[in-house]
Coordinates of C-alpha atoms and ligand atoms in Angstrom, one line a residue:
T9 CA 0.0 0.0 0.0
C10 CA 3.0 2.3 0.3
H11 CA 4.3 3.7 -2.9
G12 CA 7.8 4.4 -3.6
I13 CA 9.1 2.5 -0.6
N14 CA 12.5 1.4 -1.8
E15 CA 14.8 2.0 1.0
L16 CA 16.5 -0.4 3.3
Y17 CA 14.8 -0.8 6.6
A18 CA 14.7 -3.4 9.4
S19 CA 11.7 -5.1 11.1
G20 CA 11.0 -6.6 14.4
P21 CA 8.5 -7.1 17.2
L22 CA 7.0 -4.2 19.2
Q23 CA 9.3 -2.9 21.9
D24 CA 10.8 0.4 23.0
M25 CA 13.0 1.7 20.2
T26 CA 15.2 4.6 19.1
F27 CA 15.8 5.6 15.5
S28 CA 18.0 8.1 13.7
V29 CA 16.7 9.7 10.6
S30 CA 18.1 12.5 8.5
E31 CA 16.3 15.8 8.2
G32 CA 15.2 17.0 4.8
T33 CA 14.0 13.6 3.3
I34 CA 11.6 13.9 0.4
G35 CA 8.3 11.9 0.0
I36 CA 7.7 8.6 1.8
H37 CA 10.6 7.3 3.8
V38 CA 10.2 4.0 5.7
I39 CA 12.1 3.8 9.0
Y40 CA 11.1 0.3 10.3
Q41 CA 8.4 -2.3 10.2
F42 CA 6.9 -3.7 13.4
T43 CA 5.5 -7.2 13.3
I44 CA 2.0 -7.5 14.6
E45 CA 1.4 -10.7 16.6
P46 CA -2.1 -12.0 17.1
P47 CA -4.4 -11.5 18.8
A48 CA -3.4 -7.9 17.9
V49 CA -4.4 -6.9 14.5
S50 CA -3.3 -3.2 14.2
L51 CA -1.0 -0.6 15.7
R52 CA -1.7 2.9 16.9
L53 CA 0.9 5.7 17.0
S54 CA 0.6 8.8 19.2
G55 CA 2.9 11.6 20.4
E56 CA 5.1 14.2 18.5
K57 CA 4.2 13.2 15.0
D58 CA 4.5 16.7 13.7
G59 CA 2.3 15.7 10.8
V60 CA 5.1 13.8 9.3
I61 CA 5.7 10.7 11.4
E62 CA 3.1 8.0 10.7
I63 CA 2.5 4.3 11.1
A64 CA 0.6 2.1 8.7
S65 CA -1.7 0.5 11.2
T66 CA -2.2 -3.0 9.7
S67 CA 1.1 -3.5 8.0
G68 CA 3.2 -2.0 10.8
Y69 CA 5.4 0.4 8.7
L70 CA 6.8 3.3 10.6
Y71 CA 7.5 6.0 8.1
L72 CA 7.9 9.7 7.3
N73 CA 5.5 11.4 5.0
G74 CA 7.5 14.5 4.3
S75 CA 10.6 16.0 5.8
L76 CA 11.7 16.7 9.4
D77 CA 13.7 19.8 10.3
R78 CA 16.4 19.3 12.9
E79 CA 16.7 23.0 13.4
N80 CA 13.0 23.1 14.3
K81 CA 12.9 19.9 16.4
A82 CA 15.7 17.5 16.9
I83 CA 14.1 14.8 19.0
H84 CA 10.6 13.4 18.6
R85 CA 9.0 11.2 21.3
L86 CA 6.1 8.9 20.3
Q87 CA 4.2 5.9 21.7
V88 CA 2.9 2.8 19.8
E89 CA 0.3 0.4 21.0
A90 CA -1.0 -2.9 19.6
L91 CA -4.8 -3.2 19.3
N92 CA -7.1 -6.2 18.9
V93 CA -10.0 -6.6 16.5
T94 CA -12.3 -4.6 18.7
G95 CA -9.9 -1.7 19.0
Q96 CA -8.9 -2.5 22.6
K97 CA -5.3 -2.2 23.6
E98 CA -3.6 -5.5 23.5
K99 CA 0.1 -4.5 24.2
G100 CA 2.0 -1.4 24.9
P101 CA 2.5 1.4 25.0
Y102 CA 6.1 1.3 23.8
S103 CA 8.2 4.4 23.4
I104 CA 9.6 5.4 20.1
T105 CA 12.3 8.1 20.0
I106 CA 13.3 9.6 16.7
N107 CA 16.5 11.6 16.6
V108 CA 16.8 13.9 13.6
Q109 CA 20.2 14.0 12.0
D110 CA 21.6 17.3 10.8
I111 CA 22.3 18.0 7.2
N112 CA 23.9 21.3 6.0
D113 CA 20.7 23.0 5.1
N114 CA 21.2 26.4 6.6
P115 CA 23.3 29.3 5.2
P116 CA 25.6 31.2 7.5
K117 CA 24.3 34.6 8.7
F118 CA 26.3 37.7 9.7
E119 CA 25.3 39.2 13.0
K120 CA 25.0 42.7 11.3
S121 CA 24.2 43.5 7.8
K122 CA 27.0 46.1 7.6
Y123 CA 30.1 46.7 9.6
F124 CA 32.0 49.9 10.2
G125 CA 35.6 50.2 11.3
V126 CA 38.1 52.9 11.9
V127 CA 41.9 52.7 11.6
W128 CA 44.5 55.3 12.4
Q129 CA 46.5 56.0 9.3
N130 CA 49.8 55.1 10.9
S131 CA 48.6 51.7 12.3
R132 CA 51.0 48.8 12.0
P133 CA 50.3 45.7 9.9
G134 CA 48.4 43.2 11.9
S135 CA 46.5 45.9 13.9
N136 CA 43.0 44.7 14.7
I137 CA 40.2 46.8 13.2
G138 CA 37.3 44.6 14.5
T139 CA 35.8 41.2 14.4
L140 CA 33.0 40.0 12.2
R141 CA 30.7 37.4 13.6
A142 CA 28.4 35.0 11.8
T143 CA 26.2 32.1 12.8
D144 CA 24.8 29.0 11.2
M145 CA 21.8 27.2 12.5
D146 CA 23.1 23.8 11.5
Q147 CA 24.3 21.5 14.3
E148 CA 27.1 23.1 16.4
N149 CA 30.6 21.7 16.3
T150 CA 30.0 19.9 13.1
L151 CA 31.2 20.8 9.6
N152 CA 27.7 21.9 8.7
S153 CA 28.1 24.9 11.0
R154 CA 31.8 25.5 10.6
L155 CA 32.3 28.9 9.1
Q156 CA 35.1 30.5 7.2
F157 CA 35.7 34.1 6.3
R158 CA 37.3 35.5 3.3
I159 CA 37.8 39.0 1.8
V160 CA 36.4 38.9 -1.8
D161 CA 36.8 42.6 -2.8
Q162 CA 38.3 45.9 -1.7
N163 CA 37.4 49.2 -3.1
P164 CA 39.3 51.3 -4.0
K165 CA 42.4 49.3 -4.6
I166 CA 44.6 52.3 -3.8
P167 CA 47.5 52.3 -3.2
L168 CA 47.2 48.5 -3.3
D169 CA 44.7 45.7 -3.2
N170 CA 44.7 43.4 -0.2
L171 CA 45.3 46.1 2.4
F172 CA 43.2 44.1 4.8
I173 CA 43.0 40.5 5.9
I174 CA 40.5 38.6 7.9
Q175 CA 41.3 35.6 10.1
Q176 CA 39.6 32.7 8.3
E177 CA 38.1 31.1 11.3
A178 CA 37.9 33.9 13.9
G179 CA 36.7 36.7 11.7
T180 CA 39.2 39.2 13.0
F181 CA 39.6 42.0 10.6
Q182 CA 43.1 43.4 10.4
L183 CA 45.3 45.8 8.6
S184 CA 47.8 43.9 6.4
R185 CA 50.0 46.7 5.2
S186 CA 50.9 50.1 6.5
S187 CA 50.3 52.1 3.4
L188 CA 47.2 54.0 4.4
N189 CA 47.1 57.8 3.8
K190 CA 44.0 59.6 4.9
R191 CA 44.6 62.4 2.5
V192 CA 44.6 60.0 -0.4
V193 CA 41.8 57.5 0.6
S194 CA 39.8 58.1 3.7
N195 CA 37.2 55.3 3.2
Y196 CA 37.5 51.7 2.0
F197 CA 34.6 49.4 1.2
V198 CA 35.5 45.8 1.7
R199 CA 33.3 42.8 0.8
V200 CA 33.6 39.8 3.0
E201 CA 32.1 36.3 2.5
V202 CA 31.4 33.7 5.1
T203 CA 30.8 30.1 4.0
D204 CA 29.9 26.7 5.5
K205 CA 31.2 25.1 2.4
V206 CA 27.7 24.7 1.0
F207 CA 26.2 28.1 1.5
T208 CA 27.9 31.5 1.2
T209 CA 26.8 34.9 2.6
L210 CA 28.3 38.3 1.8
C211 CA 28.5 41.5 3.8
D212 CA 30.1 44.9 3.5
V213 CA 32.6 46.5 5.7
K214 CA 33.3 50.2 5.6
I215 CA 36.7 51.2 6.9
N216 CA 37.3 54.9 7.8
V217 CA 40.9 55.9 7.9
I218 CA 41.5 58.6 10.6
D219 CA 44.2 61.0 10.9
I220 CA 46.7 61.2 13.7
N221 CA 48.0 64.3 15.3
D222 CA 51.3 64.4 13.6
Q223 CA 51.2 68.0 12.5
I224 CA 51.9 70.9 14.9
P225 CA 50.3 74.4 14.6
I226 CA 52.5 76.7 12.7
F227 CA 52.2 80.5 13.3
E228 CA 52.0 82.7 10.2
K229 CA 54.6 84.8 11.9
S230 CA 56.5 84.6 15.1
D231 CA 56.5 88.3 16.0
Y232 CA 53.4 90.4 16.1
G233 CA 55.3 93.6 17.1
I234 CA 54.4 96.0 19.8
L235 CA 50.9 97.3 20.5
I236 CA 50.1 100.6 22.0
I237 CA 47.1 100.3 24.2
L238 CA 45.3 102.9 26.3
E239 CA 45.1 102.1 29.9
D240 CA 41.3 102.4 30.0
T241 CA 40.7 100.0 27.0
P242 CA 37.5 98.1 28.1
V243 CA 37.5 94.5 29.1
G244 CA 36.6 92.2 26.1
E245 CA 38.1 94.5 23.5
V246 CA 40.1 92.7 20.8
I247 CA 43.5 94.2 20.6
L248 CA 45.2 91.7 18.2
E249 CA 44.3 88.9 15.9
I250 CA 46.8 86.0 15.5
Q251 CA 46.8 83.0 13.2
A252 CA 48.4 79.6 13.2
T253 CA 47.5 76.7 10.9
D254 CA 47.5 72.9 11.5
A255 CA 47.6 70.4 8.6
D256 CA 45.9 67.6 10.5
E257 CA 42.3 66.6 9.7
P258 CA 40.1 69.7 9.9
F259 CA 37.6 70.0 12.8
T260 CA 39.3 67.4 14.9
G261 CA 41.2 67.6 18.1
S262 CA 44.3 67.1 16.0
S263 CA 43.9 70.3 14.1
Q264 CA 42.0 72.6 16.5
I265 CA 44.2 75.2 18.1
I266 CA 44.3 76.5 21.6
Y267 CA 46.3 79.7 22.1
Q268 CA 47.7 80.3 25.5
I269 CA 49.8 83.1 26.9
E270 CA 52.7 81.2 28.2
E271 CA 54.8 84.0 29.6
G272 CA 54.5 87.7 30.5
D273 CA 50.9 87.8 31.8
Q274 CA 51.1 86.9 35.5
N275 CA 48.0 89.0 36.3
K276 CA 45.9 87.5 33.5
N277 CA 45.2 90.8 31.9
F278 CA 44.8 89.2 28.5
I279 CA 42.8 86.3 27.1
I280 CA 42.9 84.6 23.7
E281 CA 39.8 83.1 22.1
T282 CA 39.9 80.9 19.1
D283 CA 37.4 80.9 16.2
T284 CA 36.9 77.1 15.8
K285 CA 36.1 77.4 12.1
T286 CA 39.2 79.3 11.1
N287 CA 41.6 78.7 14.1
R288 CA 42.0 82.5 14.2
G289 CA 43.0 83.8 17.7
F290 CA 41.5 87.0 19.2
V291 CA 43.6 88.6 21.9
K292 CA 41.3 90.4 24.2
I293 CA 41.5 92.5 27.4
N294 CA 40.6 90.2 30.3
K295 CA 41.2 92.6 33.2
V296 CA 41.5 96.4 32.9
L297 CA 45.1 97.5 32.5
D298 CA 46.7 99.6 35.1
F299 CA 49.5 101.8 33.9
E300 CA 50.5 102.5 37.5
M301 CA 50.9 98.7 38.1
S302 CA 52.5 97.6 34.8
S303 CA 53.2 99.7 31.8
T304 CA 54.8 97.1 29.4
Y305 CA 54.2 93.5 28.7
N306 CA 56.3 91.0 26.8
L307 CA 54.0 88.2 25.9
T308 CA 54.7 84.7 24.6
V309 CA 51.8 82.8 23.0
K310 CA 51.9 79.1 22.4
A311 CA 49.6 77.3 20.0
T312 CA 48.7 73.7 20.9
N313 CA 46.2 71.0 19.9
P314 CA 43.7 69.6 22.4
E315 CA 44.7 66.1 21.3
P316 CA 48.2 64.9 22.2
L317 CA 50.8 64.7 19.5
V318 CA 51.7 61.3 18.1
Q319 CA 54.9 59.9 19.5
G320 CA 58.0 61.3 17.9
V321 CA 56.4 64.7 17.0
Q322 CA 56.9 67.7 19.2
Y323 CA 55.9 71.3 19.3
N324 CA 58.8 73.5 18.2
S325 CA 59.4 77.3 18.0
S326 CA 57.1 77.5 15.0
S327 CA 54.2 77.0 17.4
T328 CA 55.2 80.1 19.4
A329 CA 54.7 83.7 18.7
Y330 CA 55.5 87.0 20.5
F331 CA 53.9 90.4 20.9
G332 CA 54.5 93.3 23.2
V333 CA 52.0 95.7 24.8
V334 CA 52.8 99.3 25.9
V335 CA 50.2 100.8 28.1
V336 CA 49.5 104.5 27.7
D337 CA 48.6 106.2 30.9
V338 CA 45.2 107.8 31.1
N339 CA 44.6 110.4 33.8
E340 CA 42.0 108.9 36.0
V341 CA 39.6 110.7 38.3
P342 CA 40.0 110.5 42.0
V343 CA 38.4 107.4 43.6
F344 CA 36.4 107.7 46.9
S345 CA 36.8 104.9 49.4
Q346 CA 33.0 104.6 49.3
N347 CA 30.2 105.8 47.0
I348 CA 27.9 106.7 49.9
Y349 CA 29.0 107.8 53.3
I350 CA 26.5 107.8 56.2
G351 CA 26.7 109.8 59.4
N352 CA 24.5 110.1 62.5
I353 CA 24.5 113.0 64.9
F354 CA 22.2 114.6 67.5
E355 CA 20.5 117.8 66.5
D356 CA 21.9 119.7 69.5
V357 CA 25.6 119.3 68.8
P358 CA 27.6 122.6 68.9
V359 CA 28.5 124.3 65.6
G360 CA 31.9 123.0 64.5
T361 CA 31.4 119.4 65.5
L362 CA 33.3 116.9 63.4
V363 CA 30.8 114.6 61.7
M364 CA 32.8 112.4 59.4
T365 CA 36.0 112.3 57.3
V366 CA 35.7 111.2 53.7
T367 CA 38.8 110.4 51.6
A368 CA 39.5 109.9 47.9
N369 CA 42.7 108.9 46.2
D370 CA 44.0 109.8 42.8
P371 CA 45.4 106.8 40.9
E372 CA 48.1 109.1 39.6
G373 CA 48.9 110.3 43.1
D374 CA 47.8 113.9 42.6
Q375 CA 46.7 115.9 45.6
I376 CA 43.0 116.0 46.3
R377 CA 40.9 119.0 47.2
Y378 CA 37.4 118.5 48.7
S379 CA 34.3 120.6 48.4
L380 CA 30.6 120.2 49.1
K381 CA 27.7 120.6 46.7
S382 CA 23.9 120.7 47.4
N383 CA 24.7 121.9 50.9
N384 CA 21.3 123.6 50.8
R385 CA 21.0 124.8 54.4
N386 CA 24.7 125.4 54.8
W387 CA 24.6 123.1 57.8
L388 CA 28.0 121.5 56.9
R389 CA 31.4 122.5 55.7
I390 CA 34.3 120.4 54.5
D391 CA 38.0 120.8 55.1
T392 CA 39.5 121.3 51.6
F393 CA 42.6 119.3 52.4
S394 CA 41.6 116.7 54.9
G395 CA 38.0 115.8 53.8
E396 CA 36.8 116.3 57.4
I397 CA 33.2 117.4 57.5
Y398 CA 32.0 119.7 60.3
T399 CA 28.7 121.2 61.3
A400 CA 28.6 124.8 60.2
A401 CA 25.3 125.9 61.8
P402 CA 22.8 124.6 64.5
L403 CA 21.0 121.6 63.2
D404 CA 17.3 121.1 63.5
R405 CA 15.8 117.6 63.1
E406 CA 12.3 119.1 63.0
V407 CA 13.4 121.0 59.9
E408 CA 15.2 118.2 58.1
H409 CA 16.1 114.8 59.6
E410 CA 18.0 113.4 56.5
Y411 CA 20.5 116.0 55.3
K412 CA 22.1 115.0 52.0
V413 CA 25.1 116.7 50.4
E414 CA 27.5 115.8 47.7
V415 CA 31.2 115.6 48.3
T416 CA 33.5 116.5 45.4
A417 CA 37.1 115.4 45.2
T418 CA 39.1 117.3 42.6
E419 CA 42.7 116.8 41.5
E420 CA 44.8 119.7 42.5
N421 CA 46.6 120.0 39.2
T422 CA 43.8 119.0 36.9
K423 CA 40.6 120.7 38.0
S424 CA 38.6 118.9 35.3
Q425 CA 39.4 115.5 37.0
S426 CA 36.9 115.2 39.8
S427 CA 34.5 112.7 41.2
T428 CA 31.6 112.9 43.6
A429 CA 30.3 110.8 46.5
V430 CA 27.1 111.2 48.6
F431 CA 27.2 112.1 52.2
M432 CA 24.0 111.4 54.1
L433 CA 23.6 112.8 57.6
Y434 CA 20.9 111.4 59.8
I435 CA 20.0 113.9 62.5
K436 CA 18.8 112.4 65.8
D437 CA 16.2 114.0 68.0
V438 CA 16.7 115.8 71.3
N439 CA 13.7 117.3 73.3
D440 CA 14.1 120.9 72.2
N441 CA 10.5 121.8 71.3
P442 CA 8.0 123.0 73.9
P443 CA 4.5 121.7 73.7
R444 CA 2.0 123.8 71.7
L445 CA -1.7 123.7 71.0
A446 CA -2.9 121.6 68.1
K447 CA -6.6 122.3 68.7
G448 CA -8.4 124.8 70.9
N449 CA -6.9 128.1 69.7
H450 CA -10.4 129.5 69.3
L451 CA -12.7 128.8 72.3
F452 CA -16.2 130.1 72.4
F453 CA -18.7 129.9 75.2
C454 CA -22.3 131.2 74.8
H455 CA -23.5 134.0 77.1
P456 CA -25.2 133.7 79.5
L457 CA -23.3 130.7 80.6
H458 CA -25.0 127.4 81.6
G459 CA -23.6 125.0 84.0
G460 CA -21.4 122.1 82.6
V461 CA -20.2 123.9 79.4
R462 CA -16.6 123.1 78.5
A463 CA -14.2 123.3 75.4
E464 CA -11.6 120.7 74.3
I465 CA -8.0 121.6 73.8
Q466 CA -5.3 119.4 72.3
A467 CA -1.5 119.7 72.8
T468 CA 1.3 118.5 70.5
D469 CA 5.1 118.9 70.2
D470 CA 7.4 118.9 67.2
D471 CA 10.0 116.6 68.7
E472 CA 10.2 113.0 67.5
Q473 CA 7.4 111.1 69.2
L474 CA 8.8 107.6 69.8
Y475 CA 6.2 106.8 72.5
S476 CA 2.8 108.2 73.1
P477 CA 3.2 111.7 74.4
E478 CA 2.1 112.6 77.9
F479 CA 1.4 116.2 78.4
T480 CA 0.2 117.8 81.7
F481 CA -2.0 120.9 81.6
S482 CA -2.3 123.6 84.2
L483 CA -3.5 127.2 84.5
G484 CA -1.1 130.0 85.1
G485 CA -1.9 133.5 86.3
G486 CA -3.4 134.8 89.6
E487 CA -6.1 133.6 91.9
N488 CA -8.8 135.4 89.8
I489 CA -8.0 133.1 86.9
K490 CA -8.2 130.0 89.0
S491 CA -11.4 131.1 90.6
D492 CA -13.1 131.7 87.2
W493 CA -11.6 128.8 85.1
E494 CA -10.7 125.2 85.5
I495 CA -8.7 122.8 83.4
S496 CA -9.3 119.0 83.5
R497 CA -7.3 116.2 81.9
I498 CA -8.9 113.9 79.3
D499 CA -5.8 112.0 78.4
G500 CA -2.1 112.5 77.6
T501 CA -2.8 115.0 74.8
H502 CA -6.3 116.4 75.6
A503 CA -7.9 118.5 78.3
Y504 CA -11.1 120.5 78.8
L505 CA -11.2 124.2 79.7
S506 CA -14.5 125.1 81.6
P507 CA -15.8 128.1 83.4
K508 CA -16.1 127.5 87.2
H509 CA -19.3 129.4 87.5
T510 CA -22.0 130.8 85.2
N511 CA -21.8 134.5 86.1
L512 CA -18.9 135.5 83.9
E513 CA -19.3 138.7 81.9
E514 CA -19.7 138.9 78.2
K515 CA -16.1 140.0 77.3
Q516 CA -12.6 138.8 76.2
Y517 CA -10.6 136.8 78.7
S518 CA -6.9 136.2 78.7
I519 CA -6.1 132.8 80.3
P520 CA -2.5 131.7 80.8
L521 CA -2.1 127.9 80.1
I522 CA 0.9 125.8 81.0
I523 CA 1.6 122.6 79.1
N524 CA 4.5 120.3 80.1
D525 CA 5.9 117.4 78.0
N526 CA 7.5 114.3 79.3
G527 CA 10.8 114.7 77.3
K528 CA 14.2 114.6 78.9
P529 CA 14.7 117.3 80.0
P530 CA 11.0 118.2 80.1
L531 CA 10.0 121.4 78.5
E532 CA 7.2 123.7 79.4
G533 CA 4.9 125.7 77.1
N534 CA 3.6 128.9 78.5
L535 CA 0.7 129.9 76.4
D536 CA -1.5 132.9 76.6
L537 CA -5.2 132.2 75.8
Q538 CA -7.2 135.3 75.0
G539 CA -10.8 135.7 74.3
L540 CA -13.1 138.4 72.8
V541 CA -16.7 139.0 73.7
V542 CA -18.9 138.9 70.7
G543 CA -22.2 137.7 72.1
G544 CA -20.2 135.0 73.9
V545 CA -16.8 134.2 75.3
F546 CA -14.1 133.8 72.7
L547 CA -10.7 132.6 73.7
K548 CA -7.8 132.9 71.3
M549 CA -4.4 131.4 71.9
K550 CA -1.4 133.5 71.1
N551 CA 1.9 131.8 70.5
K552 CA 4.2 134.8 70.8
K553 CA 6.5 133.1 73.2
R554 CA 7.2 130.0 71.3
K555 CA 10.2 131.2 69.2
E556 CA 11.9 132.5 72.3
L557 CA 11.3 129.2 74.2
K558 CA 12.8 127.2 71.4
K559 CA 15.9 129.4 71.4
N560 CA 16.2 128.9 75.1
A561 CA 15.9 125.2 74.7
V562 CA 18.6 125.0 72.1
E563 CA 20.9 127.0 74.3
S564 CA 20.2 124.8 77.3
A565 CA 20.9 121.7 75.2
E566 CA 24.2 123.2 74.0
L567 CA 25.1 123.8 77.6
K568 CA 24.3 120.2 78.4
S569 CA 26.4 118.8 75.6
L570 CA 29.3 121.0 76.7
R571 CA 29.2 119.6 80.2
Ligands
LIG3 C1 1.1 11.7 2.7 O1 0.6 13.0 2.9 C2 -0.3 13.5 1.9 C3 -0.6 14.9 2.2 O2 -0.6 15.2 3.6 C4 -1.5 12.6 1.9 O3 -2.3 13.0 0.9 C5 -1.0 11.1 1.6 O4 -2.1 10.3 1.7 C6 0.0 10.7 2.6 N1 0.5 9.4 2.3 C7 0.7 8.4 3.1 C8 1.2 7.2 2.5 O5 0.4 8.6 4.3
LIG4 C1 60.7 92.2 25.9 O1 61.5 91.3 25.1 C2 62.5 91.9 24.3 C3 63.1 90.9 23.4 O2 63.2 89.7 24.1 C4 63.5 92.7 25.2 O3 64.4 93.3 24.4 C5 62.7 93.6 26.1 O4 63.6 94.2 27.0 C6 61.7 92.9 26.8 N1 60.9 93.9 27.5 C7 60.6 93.8 28.8 C8 59.8 94.9 29.4 O5 60.8 92.8 29.4
LIG5 C1 58.9 72.7 13.4 O1 58.4 71.5 13.0 C2 57.8 71.5 11.7 C3 57.4 70.1 11.4 O2 56.7 69.5 12.4 C4 58.8 72.0 10.6 O3 58.1 72.1 9.4 C5 59.3 73.4 11.1 O4 60.3 73.8 10.2 C6 59.8 73.3 12.5 N1 60.2 74.7 12.9 C7 61.4 74.9 13.4 C8 61.6 76.3 13.7 O5 62.3 74.1 13.5

């Protein structure tokens, strides 16, 4: 019943068995024939048949209908049973193992489809560039999977063919000759094949030849001469352009140039920046020059590469250039030790008190003369030679508590060279103002008087009020005043004035009022209240004594500060 069965095979009774068959068979391939012993009449096969392994149930042929693939499944495990006429198991199961034997049916494969390598142009023959790897799915450690590499083509063949070799077994890609020259050929395309003797696979390898730093920067000239530079040339200004060239591969660390001032610039007054496109160097001012500190510079500039030079090559004097700088003095204005000076002083200091000393220096060492500007109240004066500032008049915090003037320093020999600083004087309070009335200057009582009428008065004082003021009110004058009028405290700043009885005449009254403050020392205000009768009692405060009181207070404070 089986067509095309023409191969050698064995036969025997049912038992556990192991067979080896080759992968890749075509059509029907008989492996074995089991003999069927009565009462069994047929066989049944189960297990990993994979649609290929079959058994002819009544004749007992174990066969393949198609091909097995070792790379897919190398071992197949099956069971066979003998059945009787009713389909019941008679014997078994017996195990059948089929080992699939490898044939070379897989081509080698490179791990990557393209390889890239780099090689320094001065590399020695035998230098490794890289390793190519390939695999083959056929059975390991057999000839079917043994791979060999070979270079089949090199492009361009300049200056020679066979510049590279590949280790036949290991795939190590190497340089075979040292005749690379980046400037002639910078890229090689090499075709490599790998074979398992049956199949062959190709791949491309691109080799990039890279330059080495074997060229030093060479200055266009070694002496850039002497530059005359003004002392006040601003930081960042380019004072000189320099140029060196390097024949190594452009835009690499082998050809980029770093310019450094090697000698003559201890103070780092100069800096050199390189244009990375052109390798041009720009010498700039890094710190403001100072003629008084250093007036000439002898500068040595060295040009180097960021990459180290290849062995055997060294920088020489062609990588060094010189230039000189002569600094021209610029007469600079005097410089104050501070831009703003701040002083504090009590308002009651005597005229002529030293408040502060300001000083300025001229970089060229010229003598300085001092003067004041914006001294609007003429409260201060300055010593022309020493810069000492004194009070020139009595100060009054109540007039101005932040007195601002400008101090000018002028060079004695060059009047146009001057500079200005601010002097701010904070004037501190002393109790030098007597209390005065803030409210209650005009008091009016209707005539005829009724019991209980009163008028509110309020006191204030021009001194600095750090805490809530506490004034005390009392009446001056003789007994007749006190018998007619009465003052009563409301709080520290307010009081009532009221008539003591209702039979006061319709006329103007003059009532002396004394207000004391709680300053140190306390001051007293003696105020004269006056009234005019116009259908009522009209009281008017006159403040004629205030100025005089204030003058007395200043004098007493002066006396105090002298003590
Ligand atoms: C072999 O397989 C083919 C297709 O799967 C089938 O038609 C044919 O009958 C099989 N032959 C045998 C002898 O099993
Ligand atoms: C600068 O160098 C030149 C030449 O080397 C020398 O003649 C000159 O005296 C030097 N100047 C200073 C200031 O060192
Ligand atoms: C410095 O070396 C270069 C080659 O690297 C050479 O061309 C040049 O002449 C040398 N310069 C001097 C001053 O020796």
